[in-house]
């Protein structure tokens, strides 16, 4: 089994000053480890401060929370994949539920963003997940499979083989309701089977992260679940002590 991936999604929290202070504390609490991959997704405005603060820790990967699919142009307020790469990002979140449900982004946009990311040398983390009414109506698998099929539509199989997927049931994000390890494992197995159809045995090497109200208390049992290769954490990644203890899980 590959190394677990622990990814901190700071969302619209931590400006440059807080990002610097977070990193200063995190680096003293969490020494370099070769048996896990740790990622941070600061806001664009805090990205450089975070990157500078951990420049001596090549084991930590920095990413951005969103990109536009065009390389440049008249898109006020947006940043391109090439710009993110130039700033030092290695990974990018694509299709986070808040992008889909707060900002109305479609699956077709996620497909273009995944393609733009790989063109620029950024690794996409495609986020998928169903709403509560969809789960209650027994449509969760169908929703996730459609998001995967459409979101990956513009990628070569080689690109899919080197990216990451995050399963984040929307009803679990920021609500304090975590999927049980068994529920997470069941959906991850569905995602793995879909990837196997595209990639064959190489699908085993695509990390599938779980996200949605992960806490210090739930991280270990989720990580122990079959097909859960890592965690994408919002609220519980915001304080350096708490996040260090999740990374140490
Ligand atoms: P949460 O967010 O851990 O605060 O639920 C997870 C995410 O949205 O990535």
PDB file of C-alpha atoms and ligand atoms in Angstrom:
ATOM      1  CA  UNK A   1       0.000   0.000   0.000  1.00  0.00           C
ATOM      2  CA  UNK A   2       1.185   3.498  -0.851  1.00  0.00           C
ATOM      3  CA  UNK A   3       1.805   6.259   1.693  1.00  0.00           C
ATOM      4  CA  UNK A   4      -1.308   7.897   3.086  1.00  0.00           C
ATOM      5  CA  UNK A   5      -1.993  11.427   1.819  1.00  0.00           C
ATOM      6  CA  UNK A   6      -3.018  14.039   4.398  1.00  0.00           C
ATOM      7  CA  UNK A   7      -4.295  17.208   2.744  1.00  0.00           C
ATOM      8  CA  UNK A   8      -5.235  20.444   4.527  1.00  0.00           C
ATOM      9  CA  UNK A   9      -7.846  22.564   2.740  1.00  0.00           C
ATOM     10  CA  UNK A  10      -7.783  25.933   4.460  1.00  0.00           C
ATOM     11  CA  UNK A  11     -10.624  27.331   2.320  1.00  0.00           C
ATOM     12  CA  UNK A  12     -11.051  31.100   2.922  1.00  0.00           C
ATOM     13  CA  UNK A  13      -9.126  31.021   6.198  1.00  0.00           C
ATOM     14  CA  UNK A  14      -5.581  32.107   7.144  1.00  0.00           C
ATOM     15  CA  UNK A  15      -4.225  35.203   5.433  1.00  0.00           C
ATOM     16  CA  UNK A  16      -0.461  35.581   4.913  1.00  0.00           C
ATOM     17  CA  UNK A  17       0.300  36.473   8.550  1.00  0.00           C
ATOM     18  CA  UNK A  18      -1.690  33.539   9.949  1.00  0.00           C
ATOM     19  CA  UNK A  19      -0.276  31.178   7.314  1.00  0.00           C
ATOM     20  CA  UNK A  20       3.282  32.110   8.346  1.00  0.00           C
ATOM     21  CA  UNK A  21       2.475  31.640  12.018  1.00  0.00           C
ATOM     22  CA  UNK A  22       0.726  28.310  11.339  1.00  0.00           C
ATOM     23  CA  UNK A  23       3.730  27.002   9.422  1.00  0.00           C
ATOM     24  CA  UNK A  24       6.188  28.152  12.085  1.00  0.00           C
ATOM     25  CA  UNK A  25       4.309  26.102  14.689  1.00  0.00           C
ATOM     26  CA  UNK A  26       3.553  23.164  12.411  1.00  0.00           C
ATOM     27  CA  UNK A  27       7.215  22.748  11.420  1.00  0.00           C
ATOM     28  CA  UNK A  28       8.300  22.524  15.055  1.00  0.00           C
ATOM     29  CA  UNK A  29       5.527  20.019  15.845  1.00  0.00           C
ATOM     30  CA  UNK A  30       5.755  17.801  12.754  1.00  0.00           C
ATOM     31  CA  UNK A  31       9.180  16.615  11.690  1.00  0.00           C
ATOM     32  CA  UNK A  32       9.794  15.375   8.146  1.00  0.00           C
ATOM     33  CA  UNK A  33       8.352  11.886   7.595  1.00  0.00           C
ATOM     34  CA  UNK A  34       8.934   9.624   4.652  1.00  0.00           C
ATOM     35  CA  UNK A  35       5.903   7.434   5.227  1.00  0.00           C
ATOM     36  CA  UNK A  36       3.178   9.938   4.328  1.00  0.00           C
ATOM     37  CA  UNK A  37       2.479  12.766   1.916  1.00  0.00           C
ATOM     38  CA  UNK A  38       1.322  16.050   3.431  1.00  0.00           C
ATOM     39  CA  UNK A  39      -0.347  18.747   1.325  1.00  0.00           C
ATOM     40  CA  UNK A  40      -1.551  22.262   2.113  1.00  0.00           C
ATOM     41  CA  UNK A  41      -4.097  24.262   0.140  1.00  0.00           C
ATOM     42  CA  UNK A  42      -3.864  27.878   1.357  1.00  0.00           C
ATOM     43  CA  UNK A  43      -5.800  30.745  -0.234  1.00  0.00           C
ATOM     44  CA  UNK A  44      -4.105  32.289  -3.267  1.00  0.00           C
ATOM     45  CA  UNK A  45      -3.237  35.398  -1.247  1.00  0.00           C
ATOM     46  CA  UNK A  46      -1.527  33.349   1.498  1.00  0.00           C
ATOM     47  CA  UNK A  47       0.152  30.935  -0.908  1.00  0.00           C
ATOM     48  CA  UNK A  48       3.524  32.709  -1.149  1.00  0.00           C
ATOM     49  CA  UNK A  49       3.734  33.260   2.613  1.00  0.00           C
ATOM     50  CA  UNK A  50       3.013  29.567   3.248  1.00  0.00           C
ATOM     51  CA  UNK A  51       5.452  28.446   0.552  1.00  0.00           C
ATOM     52  CA  UNK A  52       8.208  30.702   1.855  1.00  0.00           C
ATOM     53  CA  UNK A  53       7.640  29.517   5.437  1.00  0.00           C
ATOM     54  CA  UNK A  54       8.145  25.869   4.496  1.00  0.00           C
ATOM     55  CA  UNK A  55      10.769  26.267   1.762  1.00  0.00           C
ATOM     56  CA  UNK A  56      13.227  24.002   3.637  1.00  0.00           C
ATOM     57  CA  UNK A  57      10.651  21.200   3.864  1.00  0.00           C
ATOM     58  CA  UNK A  58      10.562  19.670   0.401  1.00  0.00           C
ATOM     59  CA  UNK A  59       8.420  16.875   1.874  1.00  0.00           C
ATOM     60  CA  UNK A  60       5.444  19.268   2.090  1.00  0.00           C
ATOM     61  CA  UNK A  61       3.447  19.866  -1.097  1.00  0.00           C
ATOM     62  CA  UNK A  62       1.610  23.117  -1.649  1.00  0.00           C
ATOM     63  CA  UNK A  63      -1.443  23.474  -3.819  1.00  0.00           C
ATOM     64  CA  UNK A  64      -4.135  25.952  -4.792  1.00  0.00           C
ATOM     65  CA  UNK A  65      -7.859  25.579  -4.125  1.00  0.00           C
ATOM     66  CA  UNK A  66      -9.032  26.487  -7.626  1.00  0.00           C
ATOM     67  CA  UNK A  67      -7.838  27.488 -11.099  1.00  0.00           C
ATOM     68  CA  UNK A  68      -9.426  28.801 -14.260  1.00  0.00           C
ATOM     69  CA  UNK A  69      -9.240  26.517 -17.292  1.00  0.00           C
ATOM     70  CA  UNK A  70      -7.847  29.151 -19.646  1.00  0.00           C
ATOM     71  CA  UNK A  71      -4.125  29.914 -19.564  1.00  0.00           C
ATOM     72  CA  UNK A  72      -4.632  33.697 -19.413  1.00  0.00           C
ATOM     73  CA  UNK A  73      -6.985  36.457 -20.446  1.00  0.00           C
ATOM     74  CA  UNK A  74      -9.888  38.641 -19.384  1.00  0.00           C
ATOM     75  CA  UNK A  75     -11.173  36.611 -16.422  1.00  0.00           C
ATOM     76  CA  UNK A  76     -11.240  39.100 -13.553  1.00  0.00           C
ATOM     77  CA  UNK A  77     -10.567  37.503 -10.185  1.00  0.00           C
ATOM     78  CA  UNK A  78      -9.245  34.204 -11.556  1.00  0.00           C
ATOM     79  CA  UNK A  79      -5.796  32.566 -11.649  1.00  0.00           C
ATOM     80  CA  UNK A  80      -4.573  30.071 -14.244  1.00  0.00           C
ATOM     81  CA  UNK A  81      -2.904  26.713 -13.731  1.00  0.00           C
ATOM     82  CA  UNK A  82       0.315  28.073 -15.231  1.00  0.00           C
ATOM     83  CA  UNK A  83       0.325  30.952 -12.726  1.00  0.00           C
ATOM     84  CA  UNK A  84      -0.223  28.538  -9.848  1.00  0.00           C
ATOM     85  CA  UNK A  85       2.616  26.338 -11.106  1.00  0.00           C
ATOM     86  CA  UNK A  86       4.878  29.368 -11.443  1.00  0.00           C
ATOM     87  CA  UNK A  87       4.081  30.368  -7.840  1.00  0.00           C
ATOM     88  CA  UNK A  88       5.240  26.919  -6.686  1.00  0.00           C
ATOM     89  CA  UNK A  89       1.999  24.926  -6.538  1.00  0.00           C
ATOM     90  CA  UNK A  90       2.235  21.234  -7.338  1.00  0.00           C
ATOM     91  CA  UNK A  91      -1.397  20.224  -6.848  1.00  0.00           C
ATOM     92  CA  UNK A  92      -4.839  21.800  -7.288  1.00  0.00           C
ATOM     93  CA  UNK A  93      -8.306  21.042  -5.939  1.00  0.00           C
ATOM     94  CA  UNK A  94     -10.817  20.707  -8.773  1.00  0.00           C
ATOM     95  CA  UNK A  95     -14.571  20.482  -8.276  1.00  0.00           C
ATOM     96  CA  UNK A  96     -14.655  21.016  -4.529  1.00  0.00           C
ATOM     97  CA  UNK A  97     -18.278  20.923  -3.409  1.00  0.00           C
ATOM     98  CA  UNK A  98     -18.185  24.604  -2.479  1.00  0.00           C
ATOM     99  CA  UNK A  99     -17.120  25.443  -6.048  1.00  0.00           C
ATOM    100  CA  UNK A 100     -19.945  23.296  -7.372  1.00  0.00           C
ATOM    101  CA  UNK A 101     -22.716  24.292  -4.986  1.00  0.00           C
ATOM    102  CA  UNK A 102     -21.846  27.837  -3.873  1.00  0.00           C
ATOM    103  CA  UNK A 103     -20.413  29.049  -7.192  1.00  0.00           C
ATOM    104  CA  UNK A 104     -22.485  26.929  -9.551  1.00  0.00           C
ATOM    105  CA  UNK A 105     -19.598  25.194 -11.309  1.00  0.00           C
ATOM    106  CA  UNK A 106     -20.515  22.325 -13.633  1.00  0.00           C
ATOM    107  CA  UNK A 107     -18.898  18.986 -14.410  1.00  0.00           C
ATOM    108  CA  UNK A 108     -17.873  20.341 -17.826  1.00  0.00           C
ATOM    109  CA  UNK A 109     -15.893  23.074 -16.044  1.00  0.00           C
ATOM    110  CA  UNK A 110     -14.186  20.476 -13.858  1.00  0.00           C
ATOM    111  CA  UNK A 111     -13.150  18.556 -16.979  1.00  0.00           C
ATOM    112  CA  UNK A 112     -11.581  21.689 -18.465  1.00  0.00           C
ATOM    113  CA  UNK A 113      -9.861  22.515 -15.180  1.00  0.00           C
ATOM    114  CA  UNK A 114      -8.398  19.002 -14.895  1.00  0.00           C
ATOM    115  CA  UNK A 115      -7.077  19.309 -18.460  1.00  0.00           C
ATOM    116  CA  UNK A 116      -5.634  22.790 -17.811  1.00  0.00           C
ATOM    117  CA  UNK A 117      -3.944  21.561 -14.637  1.00  0.00           C
ATOM    118  CA  UNK A 118      -2.203  18.631 -16.308  1.00  0.00           C
ATOM    119  CA  UNK A 119      -1.158  20.848 -19.274  1.00  0.00           C
ATOM    120  CA  UNK A 120       0.562  23.151 -16.795  1.00  0.00           C
ATOM    121  CA  UNK A 121       2.218  20.362 -14.813  1.00  0.00           C
ATOM    122  CA  UNK A 122      -0.107  20.566 -11.807  1.00  0.00           C
ATOM    123  CA  UNK A 123      -1.632  17.406 -10.341  1.00  0.00           C
ATOM    124  CA  UNK A 124      -5.419  17.676 -10.030  1.00  0.00           C
ATOM    125  CA  UNK A 125      -7.330  16.375  -7.021  1.00  0.00           C
ATOM    126  CA  UNK A 126     -10.822  15.873  -8.459  1.00  0.00           C
ATOM    127  CA  UNK A 127     -13.439  16.163  -5.691  1.00  0.00           C
ATOM    128  CA  UNK A 128     -16.729  14.309  -6.020  1.00  0.00           C
ATOM    129  CA  UNK A 129     -19.634  13.704  -3.675  1.00  0.00           C
ATOM    130  CA  UNK A 130     -23.383  13.541  -3.390  1.00  0.00           C
ATOM    131  CA  UNK A 131     -25.901  15.812  -1.632  1.00  0.00           C
ATOM    132  CA  UNK A 132     -27.988  14.454   1.252  1.00  0.00           C
ATOM    133  CA  UNK A 133     -31.240  14.169  -0.762  1.00  0.00           C
ATOM    134  CA  UNK A 134     -29.333  12.256  -3.438  1.00  0.00           C
ATOM    135  CA  UNK A 135     -28.016   9.814  -0.819  1.00  0.00           C
ATOM    136  CA  UNK A 136     -31.464   9.433   0.710  1.00  0.00           C
ATOM    137  CA  UNK A 137     -32.906   8.713  -2.726  1.00  0.00           C
ATOM    138  CA  UNK A 138     -30.335   5.952  -3.274  1.00  0.00           C
ATOM    139  CA  UNK A 139     -28.557   7.957  -6.010  1.00  0.00           C
ATOM    140  CA  UNK A 140     -25.192   8.507  -4.311  1.00  0.00           C
ATOM    141  CA  UNK A 141     -23.222   6.039  -6.459  1.00  0.00           C
ATOM    142  CA  UNK A 142     -24.790   7.245  -9.691  1.00  0.00           C
ATOM    143  CA  UNK A 143     -24.030  10.884  -8.823  1.00  0.00           C
ATOM    144  CA  UNK A 144     -20.406  10.149  -7.952  1.00  0.00           C
ATOM    145  CA  UNK A 145     -19.881   8.019 -11.066  1.00  0.00           C
ATOM    146  CA  UNK A 146     -21.322  10.738 -13.279  1.00  0.00           C
ATOM    147  CA  UNK A 147     -19.069  13.376 -11.685  1.00  0.00           C
ATOM    148  CA  UNK A 148     -16.087  11.087 -12.274  1.00  0.00           C
ATOM    149  CA  UNK A 149     -16.989  10.232 -15.854  1.00  0.00           C
ATOM    150  CA  UNK A 150     -17.587  13.857 -16.843  1.00  0.00           C
ATOM    151  CA  UNK A 151     -14.763  15.331 -14.755  1.00  0.00           C
ATOM    152  CA  UNK A 152     -12.136  12.988 -16.216  1.00  0.00           C
ATOM    153  CA  UNK A 153     -13.470  13.234 -19.787  1.00  0.00           C
ATOM    154  CA  UNK A 154     -10.682  15.419 -21.162  1.00  0.00           C
ATOM    155  CA  UNK A 155      -7.739  13.579 -19.575  1.00  0.00           C
ATOM    156  CA  UNK A 156      -5.487  10.903 -21.067  1.00  0.00           C
ATOM    157  CA  UNK A 157      -5.335   7.650 -19.134  1.00  0.00           C
ATOM    158  CA  UNK A 158      -1.727   8.523 -18.209  1.00  0.00           C
ATOM    159  CA  UNK A 159      -2.961  11.748 -16.579  1.00  0.00           C
ATOM    160  CA  UNK A 160      -5.729   9.944 -14.716  1.00  0.00           C
ATOM    161  CA  UNK A 161      -3.168   7.422 -13.460  1.00  0.00           C
ATOM    162  CA  UNK A 162      -1.109  10.165 -11.835  1.00  0.00           C
ATOM    163  CA  UNK A 163      -3.869  12.269 -10.238  1.00  0.00           C
ATOM    164  CA  UNK A 164      -5.862  11.992  -7.021  1.00  0.00           C
ATOM    165  CA  UNK A 165      -9.589  11.673  -6.321  1.00  0.00           C
ATOM    166  CA  UNK A 166     -11.319  12.963  -3.187  1.00  0.00           C
ATOM    167  CA  UNK A 167     -14.693  11.593  -2.134  1.00  0.00           C
ATOM    168  CA  UNK A 168     -16.436  14.238  -0.057  1.00  0.00           C
ATOM    169  CA  UNK A 169     -20.126  13.620   0.628  1.00  0.00           C
ATOM    170  CA  UNK A 170     -21.581  17.131   0.672  1.00  0.00           C
ATOM    171  CA  UNK A 171     -23.718  16.392   3.732  1.00  0.00           C
ATOM    172  CA  UNK A 172     -20.547  15.658   5.717  1.00  0.00           C
ATOM    173  CA  UNK A 173     -18.600  18.806   4.815  1.00  0.00           C
ATOM    174  CA  UNK A 174     -18.377  21.270   7.677  1.00  0.00           C
ATOM    175  CA  UNK A 175     -21.400  19.711   9.391  1.00  0.00           C
ATOM    176  CA  UNK A 176     -19.709  17.577  12.037  1.00  0.00           C
ATOM    177  CA  UNK A 177     -21.347  14.487  10.437  1.00  0.00           C
ATOM    178  CA  UNK A 178     -18.644  12.152   9.189  1.00  0.00           C
ATOM    179  CA  UNK A 179     -19.409   9.221   6.932  1.00  0.00           C
ATOM    180  CA  UNK A 180     -18.716   5.976   8.780  1.00  0.00           C
ATOM    181  CA  UNK A 181     -15.529   4.180   7.733  1.00  0.00           C
ATOM    182  CA  UNK A 182     -17.787   1.519   6.162  1.00  0.00           C
ATOM    183  CA  UNK A 183     -19.721   4.102   4.096  1.00  0.00           C
ATOM    184  CA  UNK A 184     -16.498   5.774   2.974  1.00  0.00           C
ATOM    185  CA  UNK A 185     -14.959   2.427   2.119  1.00  0.00           C
ATOM    186  CA  UNK A 186     -18.004   1.365   0.095  1.00  0.00           C
ATOM    187  CA  UNK A 187     -17.961   4.511  -2.052  1.00  0.00           C
ATOM    188  CA  UNK A 188     -14.185   4.364  -2.447  1.00  0.00           C
ATOM    189  CA  UNK A 189     -14.579   0.818  -3.741  1.00  0.00           C
ATOM    190  CA  UNK A 190     -17.089   2.074  -6.334  1.00  0.00           C
ATOM    191  CA  UNK A 191     -14.615   4.785  -7.390  1.00  0.00           C
ATOM    192  CA  UNK A 192     -11.771   2.240  -7.549  1.00  0.00           C
ATOM    193  CA  UNK A 193     -13.828  -0.060  -9.747  1.00  0.00           C
ATOM    194  CA  UNK A 194     -14.550   2.832 -12.108  1.00  0.00           C
ATOM    195  CA  UNK A 195     -10.845   3.718 -12.256  1.00  0.00           C
ATOM    196  CA  UNK A 196      -9.973   0.072 -12.854  1.00  0.00           C
ATOM    197  CA  UNK A 197     -12.207   0.164 -15.921  1.00  0.00           C
ATOM    198  CA  UNK A 198     -10.112   3.054 -17.255  1.00  0.00           C
ATOM    199  CA  UNK A 199      -6.654   2.074 -16.057  1.00  0.00           C
ATOM    200  CA  UNK A 200      -6.607  -1.602 -15.172  1.00  0.00           C
ATOM    201  CA  UNK A 201      -4.248  -2.449 -12.305  1.00  0.00           C
ATOM    202  CA  UNK A 202      -2.767   1.072 -12.377  1.00  0.00           C
ATOM    203  CA  UNK A 203      -5.997   2.177 -10.670  1.00  0.00           C
ATOM    204  CA  UNK A 204      -4.585   0.807  -7.415  1.00  0.00           C
ATOM    205  CA  UNK A 205      -1.980   3.574  -7.410  1.00  0.00           C
ATOM    206  CA  UNK A 206      -4.489   6.446  -7.650  1.00  0.00           C
ATOM    207  CA  UNK A 207      -4.970   7.801  -4.120  1.00  0.00           C
ATOM    208  CA  UNK A 208      -8.632   8.158  -3.155  1.00  0.00           C
ATOM    209  CA  UNK A 209      -9.008  10.572  -0.239  1.00  0.00           C
ATOM    210  CA  UNK A 210     -12.012  10.893   2.050  1.00  0.00           C
ATOM    211  CA  UNK A 211     -13.170  14.330   3.197  1.00  0.00           C
ATOM    212  CA  UNK A 212     -16.033  15.660   5.299  1.00  0.00           C
ATOM    213  CA  UNK A 213     -15.760  16.651   8.982  1.00  0.00           C
ATOM    214  CA  UNK A 214     -12.648  14.565   9.560  1.00  0.00           C
ATOM    215  CA  UNK A 215     -11.328  15.211  13.080  1.00  0.00           C
ATOM    216  CA  UNK A 216      -8.520  14.027  15.334  1.00  0.00           C
ATOM    217  CA  UNK A 217     -11.013  11.532  16.729  1.00  0.00           C
ATOM    218  CA  UNK A 218     -12.114  10.027  13.393  1.00  0.00           C
ATOM    219  CA  UNK A 219      -8.930  10.213  11.302  1.00  0.00           C
ATOM    220  CA  UNK A 220      -7.444   6.867  12.372  1.00  0.00           C
ATOM    221  CA  UNK A 221     -10.558   4.765  11.774  1.00  0.00           C
ATOM    222  CA  UNK A 222     -11.199   6.386   8.387  1.00  0.00           C
ATOM    223  CA  UNK A 223      -7.599   5.875   7.292  1.00  0.00           C
ATOM    224  CA  UNK A 224      -7.800   2.241   8.341  1.00  0.00           C
ATOM    225  CA  UNK A 225     -10.808   1.633   6.056  1.00  0.00           C
ATOM    226  CA  UNK A 226     -10.214  -0.305   2.867  1.00  0.00           C
ATOM    227  CA  UNK A 227      -9.635   1.893  -0.224  1.00  0.00           C
ATOM    228  CA  UNK A 228      -9.257   5.045   1.909  1.00  0.00           C
ATOM    229  CA  UNK A 229      -5.779   6.255   0.918  1.00  0.00           C
ATOM    230  CA  UNK A 230      -5.837   9.605   2.626  1.00  0.00           C
ATOM    231  CA  UNK A 231      -7.871  12.456   4.060  1.00  0.00           C
ATOM    232  CA  UNK A 232      -8.863  15.910   2.818  1.00  0.00           C
ATOM    233  CA  UNK A 233      -9.474  18.022   5.898  1.00  0.00           C
ATOM    234  CA  UNK A 234     -11.009  21.480   6.234  1.00  0.00           C
ATOM    235  CA  UNK A 235     -11.911  22.751   9.713  1.00  0.00           C
ATOM    236  CA  UNK A 236      -9.621  20.378  11.616  1.00  0.00           C
ATOM    237  CA  UNK A 237      -6.594  21.461   9.557  1.00  0.00           C
ATOM    238  CA  UNK A 238      -6.750  25.076  10.697  1.00  0.00           C
ATOM    239  CA  UNK A 239      -4.831  24.820  13.941  1.00  0.00           C
ATOM    240  CA  UNK A 240      -1.258  23.618  13.857  1.00  0.00           C
ATOM    241  CA  UNK A 241      -1.519  21.333  16.905  1.00  0.00           C
ATOM    242  CA  UNK A 242      -4.665  19.576  15.726  1.00  0.00           C
ATOM    243  CA  UNK A 243      -3.392  19.190  12.193  1.00  0.00           C
ATOM    244  CA  UNK A 244      -0.039  17.822  13.435  1.00  0.00           C
ATOM    245  CA  UNK A 245      -1.829  15.160  15.390  1.00  0.00           C
ATOM    246  CA  UNK A 246      -3.898  14.163  12.332  1.00  0.00           C
ATOM    247  CA  UNK A 247      -0.707  14.014  10.251  1.00  0.00           C
ATOM    248  CA  UNK A 248       0.832  11.789  12.937  1.00  0.00           C
ATOM    249  CA  UNK A 249      -2.136   9.363  12.783  1.00  0.00           C
TER     250      UNK A 249
HETATM  251  P1  LIG B   1     -14.392  19.857   6.594  1.00  0.00           P
HETATM  252  O1  LIG B   1     -14.065  20.236   5.051  1.00  0.00           O
HETATM  253  O2  LIG B   1     -13.272  18.956   7.057  1.00  0.00           O
HETATM  254  O3  LIG B   1     -14.392  21.182   7.310  1.00  0.00           O
HETATM  255  O4  LIG B   1     -15.702  19.180   6.597  1.00  0.00           O
HETATM  256  C1  LIG B   1     -13.545  19.281   4.183  1.00  0.00           C
HETATM  257  C2  LIG B   1     -13.451  19.830   2.787  1.00  0.00           C
HETATM  258  O5  LIG B   1     -14.380  20.557   2.389  1.00  0.00           O
HETATM  259  O6  LIG B   1     -12.484  19.590   2.051  1.00  0.00           O
END
